[in-house]
Tab-separated table of C-alpha atoms in Angstrom:
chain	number	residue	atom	x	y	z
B	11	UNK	CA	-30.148	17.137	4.496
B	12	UNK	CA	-27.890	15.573	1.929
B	13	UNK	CA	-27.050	16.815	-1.346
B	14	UNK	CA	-25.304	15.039	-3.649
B	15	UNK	CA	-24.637	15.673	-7.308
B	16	UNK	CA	-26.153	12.514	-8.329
B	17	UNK	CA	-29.380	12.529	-7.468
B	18	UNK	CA	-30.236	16.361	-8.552
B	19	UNK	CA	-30.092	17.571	-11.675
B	20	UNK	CA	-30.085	21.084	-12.747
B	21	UNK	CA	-30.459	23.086	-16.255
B	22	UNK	CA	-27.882	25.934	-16.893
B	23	UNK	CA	-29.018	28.910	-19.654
B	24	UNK	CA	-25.484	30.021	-19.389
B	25	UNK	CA	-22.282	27.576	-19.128
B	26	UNK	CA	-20.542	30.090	-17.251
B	27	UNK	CA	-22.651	30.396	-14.274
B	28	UNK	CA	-21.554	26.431	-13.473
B	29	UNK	CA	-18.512	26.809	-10.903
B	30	UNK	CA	-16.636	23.809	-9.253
B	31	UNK	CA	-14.454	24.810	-6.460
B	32	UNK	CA	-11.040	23.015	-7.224
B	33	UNK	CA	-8.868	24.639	-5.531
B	34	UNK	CA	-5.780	23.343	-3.170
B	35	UNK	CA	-7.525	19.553	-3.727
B	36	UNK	CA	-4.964	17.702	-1.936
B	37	UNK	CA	-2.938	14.345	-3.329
B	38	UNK	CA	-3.045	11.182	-1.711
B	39	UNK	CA	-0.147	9.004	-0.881
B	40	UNK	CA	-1.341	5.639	-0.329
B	41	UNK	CA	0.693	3.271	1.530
B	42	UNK	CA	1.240	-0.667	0.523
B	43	UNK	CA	-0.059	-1.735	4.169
B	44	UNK	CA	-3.780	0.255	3.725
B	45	UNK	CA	-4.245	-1.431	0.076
B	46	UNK	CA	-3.399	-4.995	1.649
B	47	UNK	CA	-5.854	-3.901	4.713
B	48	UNK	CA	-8.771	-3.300	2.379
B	49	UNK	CA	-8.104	-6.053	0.017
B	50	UNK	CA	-8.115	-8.578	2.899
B	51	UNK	CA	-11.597	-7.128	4.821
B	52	UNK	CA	-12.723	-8.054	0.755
B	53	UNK	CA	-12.022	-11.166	0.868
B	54	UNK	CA	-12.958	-11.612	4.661
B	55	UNK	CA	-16.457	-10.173	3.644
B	56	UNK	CA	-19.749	-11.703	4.438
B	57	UNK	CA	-21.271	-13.044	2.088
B	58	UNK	CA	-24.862	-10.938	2.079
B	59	UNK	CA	-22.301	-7.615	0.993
B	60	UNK	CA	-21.519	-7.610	-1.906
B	61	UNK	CA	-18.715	-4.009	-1.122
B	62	UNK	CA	-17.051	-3.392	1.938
B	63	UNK	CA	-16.668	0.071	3.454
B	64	UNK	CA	-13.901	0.873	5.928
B	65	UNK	CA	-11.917	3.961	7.808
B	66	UNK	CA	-8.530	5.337	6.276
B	67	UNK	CA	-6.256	6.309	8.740
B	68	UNK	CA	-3.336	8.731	8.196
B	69	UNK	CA	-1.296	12.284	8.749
B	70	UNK	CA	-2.321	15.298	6.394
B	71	UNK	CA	0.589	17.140	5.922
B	72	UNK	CA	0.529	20.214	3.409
B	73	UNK	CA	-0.571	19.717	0.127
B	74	UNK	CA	-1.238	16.112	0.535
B	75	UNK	CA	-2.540	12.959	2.859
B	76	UNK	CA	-0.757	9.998	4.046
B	77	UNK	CA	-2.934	7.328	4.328
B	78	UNK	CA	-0.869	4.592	6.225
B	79	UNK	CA	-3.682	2.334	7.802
B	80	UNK	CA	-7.181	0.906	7.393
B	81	UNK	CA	-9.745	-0.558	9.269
B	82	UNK	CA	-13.089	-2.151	8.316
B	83	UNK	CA	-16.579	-0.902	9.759
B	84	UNK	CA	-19.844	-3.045	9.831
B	85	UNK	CA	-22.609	-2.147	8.159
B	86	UNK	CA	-25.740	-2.786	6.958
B	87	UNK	CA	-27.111	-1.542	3.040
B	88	UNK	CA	-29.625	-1.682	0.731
B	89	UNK	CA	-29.347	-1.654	-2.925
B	90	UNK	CA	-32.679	-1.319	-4.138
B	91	UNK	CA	-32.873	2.279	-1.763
B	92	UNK	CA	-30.802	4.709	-0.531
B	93	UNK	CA	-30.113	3.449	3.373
B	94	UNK	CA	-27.167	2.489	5.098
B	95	UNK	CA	-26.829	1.470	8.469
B	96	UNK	CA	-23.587	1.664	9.739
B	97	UNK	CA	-21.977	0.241	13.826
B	98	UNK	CA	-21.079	3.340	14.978
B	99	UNK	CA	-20.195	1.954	18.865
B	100	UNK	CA	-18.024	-0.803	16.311
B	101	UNK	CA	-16.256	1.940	14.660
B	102	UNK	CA	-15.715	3.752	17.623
B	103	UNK	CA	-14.019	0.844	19.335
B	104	UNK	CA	-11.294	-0.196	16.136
B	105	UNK	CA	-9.925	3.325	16.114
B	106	UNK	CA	-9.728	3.200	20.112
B	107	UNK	CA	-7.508	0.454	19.180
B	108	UNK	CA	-5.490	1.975	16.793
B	109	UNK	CA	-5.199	5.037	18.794
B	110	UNK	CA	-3.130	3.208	21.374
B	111	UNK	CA	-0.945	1.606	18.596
B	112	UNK	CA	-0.379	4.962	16.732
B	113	UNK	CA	-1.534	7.947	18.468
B	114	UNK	CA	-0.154	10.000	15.038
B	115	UNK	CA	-2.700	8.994	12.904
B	116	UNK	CA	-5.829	9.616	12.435
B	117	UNK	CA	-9.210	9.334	10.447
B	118	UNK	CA	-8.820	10.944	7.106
B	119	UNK	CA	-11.689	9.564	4.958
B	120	UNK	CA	-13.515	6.237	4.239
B	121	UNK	CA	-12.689	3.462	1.578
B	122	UNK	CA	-15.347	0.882	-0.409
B	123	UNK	CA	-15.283	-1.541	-3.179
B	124	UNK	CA	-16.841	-1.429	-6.641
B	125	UNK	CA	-19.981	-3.192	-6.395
B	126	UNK	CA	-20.793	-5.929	-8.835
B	127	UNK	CA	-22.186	-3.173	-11.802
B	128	UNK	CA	-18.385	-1.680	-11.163
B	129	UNK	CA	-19.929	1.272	-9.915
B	130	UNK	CA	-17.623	3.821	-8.421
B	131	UNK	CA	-19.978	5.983	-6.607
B	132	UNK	CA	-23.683	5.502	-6.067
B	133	UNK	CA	-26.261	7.384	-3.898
B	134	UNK	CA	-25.923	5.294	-0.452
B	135	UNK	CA	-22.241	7.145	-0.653
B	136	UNK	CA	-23.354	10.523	0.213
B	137	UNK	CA	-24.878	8.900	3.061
B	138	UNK	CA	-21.723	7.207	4.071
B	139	UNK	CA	-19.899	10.379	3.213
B	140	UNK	CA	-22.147	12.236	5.520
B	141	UNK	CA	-21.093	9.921	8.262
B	142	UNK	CA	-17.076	10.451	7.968
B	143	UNK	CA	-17.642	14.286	7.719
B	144	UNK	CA	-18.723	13.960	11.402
B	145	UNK	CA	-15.111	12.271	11.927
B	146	UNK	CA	-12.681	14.418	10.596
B	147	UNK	CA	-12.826	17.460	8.164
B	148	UNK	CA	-12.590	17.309	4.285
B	149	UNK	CA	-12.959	13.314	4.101
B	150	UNK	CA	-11.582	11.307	1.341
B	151	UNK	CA	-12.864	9.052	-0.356
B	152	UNK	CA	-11.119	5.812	-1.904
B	153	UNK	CA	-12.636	2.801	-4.067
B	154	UNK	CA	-10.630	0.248	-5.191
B	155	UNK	CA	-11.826	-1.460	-8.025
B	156	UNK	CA	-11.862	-5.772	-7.295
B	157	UNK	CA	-13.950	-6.313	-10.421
B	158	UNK	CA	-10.672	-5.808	-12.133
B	159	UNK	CA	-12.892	-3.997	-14.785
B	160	UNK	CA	-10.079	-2.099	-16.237
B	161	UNK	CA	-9.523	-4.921	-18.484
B	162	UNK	CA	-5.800	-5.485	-16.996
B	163	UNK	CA	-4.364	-7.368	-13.762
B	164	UNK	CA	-3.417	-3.900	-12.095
B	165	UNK	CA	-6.047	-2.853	-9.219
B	166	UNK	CA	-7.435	0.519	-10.042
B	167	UNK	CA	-7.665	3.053	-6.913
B	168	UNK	CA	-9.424	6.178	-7.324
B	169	UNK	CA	-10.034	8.728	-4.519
B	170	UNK	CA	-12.794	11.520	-4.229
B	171	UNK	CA	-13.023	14.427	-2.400
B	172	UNK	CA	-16.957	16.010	-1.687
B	173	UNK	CA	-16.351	19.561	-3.769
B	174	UNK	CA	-19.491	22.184	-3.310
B	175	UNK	CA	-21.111	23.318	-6.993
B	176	UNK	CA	-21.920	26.397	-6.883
B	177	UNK	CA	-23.820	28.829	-9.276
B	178	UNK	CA	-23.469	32.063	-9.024
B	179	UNK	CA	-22.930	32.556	-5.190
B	180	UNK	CA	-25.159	30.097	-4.201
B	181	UNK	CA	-24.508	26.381	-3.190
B	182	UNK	CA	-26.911	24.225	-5.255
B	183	UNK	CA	-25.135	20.853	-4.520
B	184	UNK	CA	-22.001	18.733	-3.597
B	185	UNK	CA	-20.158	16.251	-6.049
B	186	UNK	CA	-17.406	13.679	-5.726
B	187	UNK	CA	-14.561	15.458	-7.566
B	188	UNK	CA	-11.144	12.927	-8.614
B	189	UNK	CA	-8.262	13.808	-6.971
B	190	UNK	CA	-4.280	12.623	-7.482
B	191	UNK	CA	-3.467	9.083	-6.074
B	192	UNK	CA	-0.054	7.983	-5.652
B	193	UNK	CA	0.663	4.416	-3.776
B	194	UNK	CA	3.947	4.234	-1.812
B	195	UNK	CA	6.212	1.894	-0.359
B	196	UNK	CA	8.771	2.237	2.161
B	197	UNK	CA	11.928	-0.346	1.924
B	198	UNK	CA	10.398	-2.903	4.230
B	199	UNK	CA	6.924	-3.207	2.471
B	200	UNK	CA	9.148	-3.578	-1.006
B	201	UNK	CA	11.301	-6.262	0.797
B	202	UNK	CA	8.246	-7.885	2.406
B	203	UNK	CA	6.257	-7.685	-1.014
B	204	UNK	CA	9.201	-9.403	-2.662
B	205	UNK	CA	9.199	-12.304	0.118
B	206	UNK	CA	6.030	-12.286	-1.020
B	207	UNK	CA	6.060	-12.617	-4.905
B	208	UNK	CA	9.258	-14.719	-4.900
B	209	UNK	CA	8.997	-16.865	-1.568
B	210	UNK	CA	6.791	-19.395	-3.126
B	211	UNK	CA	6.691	-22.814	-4.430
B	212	UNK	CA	6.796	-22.747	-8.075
B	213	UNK	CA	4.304	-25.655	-9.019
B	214	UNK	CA	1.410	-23.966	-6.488
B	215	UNK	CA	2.078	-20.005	-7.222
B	216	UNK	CA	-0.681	-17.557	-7.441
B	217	UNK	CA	-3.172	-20.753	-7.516
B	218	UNK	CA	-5.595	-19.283	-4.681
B	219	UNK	CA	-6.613	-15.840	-2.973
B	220	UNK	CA	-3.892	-17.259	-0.384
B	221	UNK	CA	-0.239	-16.839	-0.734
B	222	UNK	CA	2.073	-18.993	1.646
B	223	UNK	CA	5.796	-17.628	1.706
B	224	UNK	CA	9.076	-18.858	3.295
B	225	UNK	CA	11.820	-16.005	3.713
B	226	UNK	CA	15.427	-17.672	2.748
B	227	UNK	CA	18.305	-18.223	4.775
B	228	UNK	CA	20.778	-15.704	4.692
B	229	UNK	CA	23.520	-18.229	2.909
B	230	UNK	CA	20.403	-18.756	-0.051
B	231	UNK	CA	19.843	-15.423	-0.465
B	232	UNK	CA	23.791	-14.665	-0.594
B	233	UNK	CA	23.802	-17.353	-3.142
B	234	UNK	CA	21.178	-15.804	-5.556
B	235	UNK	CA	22.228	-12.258	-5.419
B	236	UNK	CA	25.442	-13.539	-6.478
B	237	UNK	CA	23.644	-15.592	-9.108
B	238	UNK	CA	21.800	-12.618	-10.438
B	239	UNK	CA	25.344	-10.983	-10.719
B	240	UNK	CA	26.456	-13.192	-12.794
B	241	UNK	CA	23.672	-13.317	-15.211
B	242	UNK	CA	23.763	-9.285	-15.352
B	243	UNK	CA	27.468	-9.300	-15.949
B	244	UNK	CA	27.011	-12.220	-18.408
B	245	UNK	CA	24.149	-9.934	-20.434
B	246	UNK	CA	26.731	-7.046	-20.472
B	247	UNK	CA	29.405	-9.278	-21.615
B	248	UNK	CA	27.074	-10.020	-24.883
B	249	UNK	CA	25.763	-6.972	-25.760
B	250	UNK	CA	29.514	-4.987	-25.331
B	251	UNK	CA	31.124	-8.034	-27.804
B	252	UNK	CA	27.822	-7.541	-30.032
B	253	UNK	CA	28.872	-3.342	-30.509
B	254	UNK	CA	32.771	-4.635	-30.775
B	255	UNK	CA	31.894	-6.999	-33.608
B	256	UNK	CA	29.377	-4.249	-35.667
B	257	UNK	CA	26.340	-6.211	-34.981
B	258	UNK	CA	24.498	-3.703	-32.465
B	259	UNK	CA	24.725	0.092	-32.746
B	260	UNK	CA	26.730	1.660	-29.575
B	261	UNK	CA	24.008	3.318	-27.380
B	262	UNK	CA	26.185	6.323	-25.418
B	263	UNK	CA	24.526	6.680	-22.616
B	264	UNK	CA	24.916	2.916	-21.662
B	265	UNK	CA	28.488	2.707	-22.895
B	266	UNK	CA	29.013	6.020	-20.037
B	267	UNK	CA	26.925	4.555	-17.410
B	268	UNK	CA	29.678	1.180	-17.850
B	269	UNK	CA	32.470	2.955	-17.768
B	270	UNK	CA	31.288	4.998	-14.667
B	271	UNK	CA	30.438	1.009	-12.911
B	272	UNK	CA	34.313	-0.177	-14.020
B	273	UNK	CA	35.983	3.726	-12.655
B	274	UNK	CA	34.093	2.727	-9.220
B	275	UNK	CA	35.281	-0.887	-8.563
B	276	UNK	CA	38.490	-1.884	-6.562
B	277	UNK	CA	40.458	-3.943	-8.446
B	278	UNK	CA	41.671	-6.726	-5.331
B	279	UNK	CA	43.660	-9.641	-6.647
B	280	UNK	CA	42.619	-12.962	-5.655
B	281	UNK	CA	45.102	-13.514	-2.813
B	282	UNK	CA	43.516	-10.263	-0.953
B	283	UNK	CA	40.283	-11.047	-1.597
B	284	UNK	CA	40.863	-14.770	0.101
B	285	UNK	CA	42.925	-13.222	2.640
B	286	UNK	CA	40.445	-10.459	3.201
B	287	UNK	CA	37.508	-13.088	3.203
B	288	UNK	CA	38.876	-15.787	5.163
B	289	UNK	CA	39.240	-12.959	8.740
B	290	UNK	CA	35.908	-11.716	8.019
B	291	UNK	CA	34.702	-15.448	8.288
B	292	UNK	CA	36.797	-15.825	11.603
B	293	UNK	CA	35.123	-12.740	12.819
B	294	UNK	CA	32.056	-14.126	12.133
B	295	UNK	CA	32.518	-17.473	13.648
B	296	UNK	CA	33.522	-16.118	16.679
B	297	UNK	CA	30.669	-13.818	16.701
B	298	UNK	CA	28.270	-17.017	16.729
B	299	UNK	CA	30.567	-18.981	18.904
B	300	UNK	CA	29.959	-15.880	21.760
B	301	UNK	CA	26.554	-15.588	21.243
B	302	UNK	CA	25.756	-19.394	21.553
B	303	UNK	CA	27.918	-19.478	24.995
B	304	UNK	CA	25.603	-16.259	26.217
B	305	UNK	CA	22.584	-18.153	25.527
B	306	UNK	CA	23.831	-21.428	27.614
B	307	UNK	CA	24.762	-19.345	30.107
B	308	UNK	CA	21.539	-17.790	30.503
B	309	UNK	CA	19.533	-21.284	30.249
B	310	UNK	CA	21.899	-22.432	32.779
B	311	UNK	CA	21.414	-18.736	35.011
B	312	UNK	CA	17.464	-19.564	34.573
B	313	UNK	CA	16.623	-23.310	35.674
B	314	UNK	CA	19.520	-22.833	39.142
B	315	UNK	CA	16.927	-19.621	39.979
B	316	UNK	CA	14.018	-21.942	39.590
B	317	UNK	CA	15.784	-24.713	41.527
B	318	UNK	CA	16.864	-21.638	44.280
C-alpha cells in the first residue's frame, strides 16, 4: 500500500527517535523550455481540472537532474477522495514520441499545479507519486504555483523528493521532503525569451495569456544596439563629470572597471574606420549578389528538369 506522511500521524516520547533520511538529495536544474511546457498544458487545460499533472523529462547526472522537457498526461481526479485515474496507454505513447526526438532523456519525475486552495501537496499525490515510481527510480516531484500566491509576479517552483521516515530502524512512513531548484537558460532560450518580452507592440503588451512577437531585421536590431550604446556611454559621460565637479563621491571599483573598458579599445581614426567599413560592405554585397545568382540558377536548373 501507500504511505504517505500526510495522512498518518504518529506520537514520539522521545524527539530523537524521529529520523529523516536526507542524505545526497539531489538539485534540480530546470530548464526555460519545461517551465513554458507546463505553463502552456495550464492554460490548454480542460475546464472540469482544476491542476494539471504531467511527465518531466531529463538526464541525472551526479549530484543533480536536468530536467529539459515536459509532457502532459490525462487524467481523471477527485477532490472530495483520494482517487486518481490516470491514461497510462496515453502516457505511454507521448514519451514514445519523445524517445524518437531525444533518445538522451528520460522520465525523471512528474510535475502539477497548485490547486485553487494553493495547495502544494495533497493526498491524491502519493497516489500519483506511486505511479512515476513505476517509471523511473527516485521521482521528483515539481509544482509550480499559477495562483501566484506568493504575493509577487514571479512563479514559484518547488520540487519534492519521496524521503522514508524512519524511527528507530523501522520505516513508519514516506514524506515529500524540499529539495534545491535552480531554473536555467541556455543562450538561445535567453535570446528567444527576449524576442519574446521585447518583440511586441507597445499599445497591446502583456494584455492576454497570448503573446504575439515579430523578431527584427538584422539592420533594426544593428540600429538599437547601437542606440543602447549610446545611452550607456551617455550615462557614463554624466556620472564621470558629476565625480570631476565634487557632486558624487568616486566609487573605485567603477572608476577601475572604466579604465580597464578605455585600456581595451582600439583607437581607429575616422578615415580607417570608413575605409575599413566601406570593404566590409563590398564584401557583403557581393556575398548577397552570389547567393541571389545561386538561387536563380537553381529555379532555372528546377522548372528545365520538369519540362525534360
Amino acid at each position: 500500500g501507500i504511505c504517505s506522511a500526510f495522512r498518518h500521524r504518529y506520537i514520539l516520547t522521545m524527539q530523537e527517535a524521529l529520523l529523516l533520511n536526507n542524505e545526497h538529495l539531489p538539485a534540480i536544474r530546470l530548464h526555460a523550455t519545461a517551465v513554458f511546457g507546463i505553463l502552456n498544458s495550464f492554460m490548454r487545460r480542460e475546464d472540469r481540472h482544476s491542476r494539471v499533472i504531467g511527465t518531466l523529462l531529463g538526464v541525472s547526472q551526479e549530484g543533480y537532474i536536468d530536467v529539459m522537457d515536459s509532457f502532459p498526461v490525462r487524467h481523471v481526479e477527485k477532490s472530495d477522495e483520494i482517487y486518481v485515474a490516470i491514461n497510462k496507454e496515453d502516457h505511454k505513447k507521448m514519451y514514445g514520441f519523445h524517445k524518437r526526438i531525444n533518445r538522451k532523456e528520460v522520465i525523471v519525475g512528474w510535475y502539477t499545479t497548485t490547486l485553487p486552495n494553493s495547495a502544494l501537496i495533497v493526498d491524491n499525490s502519493s497516489l500519483i507519486h506511486e505511479f512515476y515510481s513505476h517509471e523511473c527510480r527516485d521521482p521528483i516531484q515539481l509544482v509550480v504555483d499559477t495562483n501566484l500566491s506568493s504575493g509577487t509576479d514571479n512563479i514559484a517552483i518547488k520540487a519534492f523528493i519521496s524521503q522514508p521516515m524512519i524511527v528507530g530502524t523501522h520505516a513508519l512512513a514516506n514524506m515529500f521532503q524540499e529539495i534545491k531548484v535552480e531554473v536555467v537558460m541556455s543562450e538561445s532560450e535567453v535570446a528567444c525569451i527576449n524576442h519574446m518580452i521585447k518583440g511586441q507592440d507597445p499599445r497591446t503588451a502583456f494584455s492576454s495569456s497570448e503573446i504575439i512577437s515579430t523578431i527584427n531585421s538584422p539592420a533594426t536590431e544593428l540600429v538599437n544596439s547601437v542606440s543602447l550604446l549610446v545611452d550607456l556611454v551617455d550615462k557614463v559621460s554624466v556620472y564621470v563629470s558629476e565625480v570631476v565637479s565634487g557632486k558624487r563621491e568616486a566609487d573605485p571599483e567603477v572608476g577601475i572597471m572604466l579604465a580597464d573598458i578605455m585600456s581595451s579599445l582600439q583607437v581607429v581614426s575616422p578615415e580607417d574606420f570608413k575605409k575599413y567599413f566601406d570593404s566590409k560592405t563590398q564584401d557583403m554585397l557581393m556575398v548577397s549578389f552570389l547567393s541571389t545568382l545561386t538561387k536563380t540558377q537553381l529555379a532555372v536548373a528546377e522548372r528545365l528538369v520538369r519540362v525534360l
